[in-house]
Amino acid sequence: DGKRAYESARKGEEVQVKTKEVEISGFEITSIEMPYVNFCITCSKGTYIRSIAYDFGKALNSGAYLSELCRTAIGEFYLSNSISIVQLIELLHGTEKIQPHT
């Protein structure tokens, strides 16, 4: 009916989410500091990282949720090539010059 699944779940309603095939081309656990596990995933569009965290906990007969998410790339756009809001404002006001990407 167009509602987000989490809205129904928070109301205690039964949620049935359609499954779809996604591709995980990279998965690396970058650190473990119990009870936290940090990981980096390279995946296809449409992948729900929160669902992967949930499945991770389920596979361990535990529980897991995503407490933080940082998207580092979308297609050809990378976080490492981005600028801050302050830099953008400075660019718009002409106080900073755009540096060529190397």
Short mmCIF file of C-alpha atoms in Angstrom, two decimals, residues 4-102:
data_model
loop_
_atom_site.label_atom_id
_atom_site.label_comp_id
_atom_site.label_asym_id
_atom_site.label_seq_id
_atom_site.Cartn_x
_atom_site.Cartn_y
_atom_site.Cartn_z
CA ARG A 4 7.61 1.82 4.21
CA ALA A 5 8.12 -1.52 5.94
CA TYR A 6 9.62 0.08 9.04
CA GLU A 7 6.46 2.18 9.55
CA SER A 8 4.34 -0.96 9.76
CA ALA A 9 6.92 -2.79 11.90
CA ARG A 10 7.01 0.05 14.44
CA LYS A 11 3.24 -0.23 14.78
CA GLY A 12 3.62 -3.94 15.54
CA GLU A 13 2.05 -4.93 12.21
CA GLU A 14 3.20 -8.01 10.32
CA VAL A 15 5.54 -7.02 7.51
CA GLN A 16 6.12 -9.11 4.42
CA VAL A 17 8.94 -7.77 2.30
CA LYS A 18 9.43 -9.07 -1.22
CA THR A 19 12.79 -10.70 -1.79
CA LYS A 20 14.93 -9.89 -4.78
CA GLU A 21 18.30 -11.04 -6.02
CA VAL A 22 21.23 -8.70 -5.41
CA GLU A 23 24.95 -9.09 -6.00
CA ILE A 24 27.53 -8.80 -3.23
CA SER A 25 30.89 -8.55 -4.99
CA GLY A 26 32.89 -7.70 -1.89
CA PHE A 27 32.49 -8.16 1.86
CA GLU A 28 35.26 -7.39 4.34
CA ILE A 29 35.07 -7.23 8.12
CA THR A 30 37.24 -4.19 8.89
CA SER A 31 37.15 -4.32 12.69
CA ILE A 32 35.59 -6.13 15.62
CA GLU A 33 35.22 -4.39 18.98
CA MET A 34 32.50 -6.33 20.73
CA PRO A 35 29.67 -5.85 20.49
CA TYR A 36 30.42 -3.90 17.29
CA VAL A 37 31.45 -5.34 13.94
CA ASN A 38 32.44 -2.93 11.17
CA PHE A 39 32.39 -4.09 7.59
CA CYS A 40 32.72 -2.81 4.05
CA ILE A 41 30.43 -4.10 1.30
CA THR A 42 30.58 -3.68 -2.46
CA CYS A 43 27.12 -4.45 -3.82
CA SER A 44 24.67 -3.93 -6.64
CA LYS A 45 22.03 -1.22 -6.59
CA GLY A 46 18.92 -2.07 -4.64
CA THR A 47 20.82 -3.86 -1.87
CA TYR A 48 19.44 -3.16 1.60
CA ILE A 49 22.46 -3.01 3.89
CA ARG A 50 20.22 -2.99 6.96
CA SER A 51 18.82 -6.35 5.84
CA ILE A 52 22.33 -7.73 5.49
CA ALA A 53 23.13 -6.65 9.06
CA TYR A 54 19.90 -8.32 10.24
CA ASP A 55 20.74 -11.54 8.34
CA PHE A 56 24.27 -11.44 9.76
CA GLY A 57 22.87 -11.49 13.30
CA LYS A 58 20.31 -14.15 12.43
CA ALA A 59 23.04 -16.42 11.02
CA LEU A 60 24.91 -16.08 14.32
CA ASN A 61 21.78 -16.96 16.36
CA SER A 62 22.04 -13.52 17.83
CA GLY A 63 20.64 -10.16 16.90
CA ALA A 64 22.14 -7.41 14.83
CA TYR A 65 21.18 -4.02 13.54
CA LEU A 66 22.86 -1.26 11.62
CA SER A 67 23.90 1.62 13.87
CA GLU A 68 25.80 3.59 11.23
CA LEU A 69 25.96 3.64 7.44
CA CYS A 70 28.39 5.49 5.21
CA ARG A 71 27.90 5.20 1.46
CA THR A 72 31.36 5.68 -0.05
CA ALA A 73 30.44 5.37 -3.73
CA ILE A 74 27.47 5.44 -6.05
CA GLY A 75 28.35 4.53 -9.62
CA GLU A 76 31.20 6.80 -10.70
CA PHE A 77 30.76 9.18 -7.74
CA TYR A 78 33.06 8.65 -4.74
CA LEU A 79 32.96 10.15 -1.27
CA SER A 80 36.72 10.71 -1.51
CA ASN A 81 36.10 13.13 -4.42
CA SER A 82 33.42 15.12 -2.62
CA ILE A 83 33.57 18.55 -1.02
CA SER A 84 32.04 19.79 2.21
CA ILE A 85 29.09 22.17 2.49
CA VAL A 86 31.50 24.88 3.67
CA GLN A 87 33.63 24.38 0.55
CA LEU A 88 30.52 24.53 -1.63
CA ILE A 89 29.43 27.81 -0.06
CA GLU A 90 32.92 29.22 -0.56
CA LEU A 91 32.83 28.13 -4.20
CA LEU A 92 29.44 29.78 -4.70
CA HIS A 93 30.73 33.01 -3.18
CA GLY A 94 33.93 32.88 -5.22
CA THR A 95 36.26 32.70 -2.23
CA GLU A 96 37.72 29.33 -3.19
CA LYS A 97 38.87 27.97 -6.52
CA ILE A 98 37.99 24.45 -7.65
CA GLN A 99 41.08 22.27 -7.48
CA PRO A 100 41.61 19.84 -10.35
CA HIS A 101 41.07 16.22 -9.39
CA THR A 102 44.27 14.19 -9.60
#
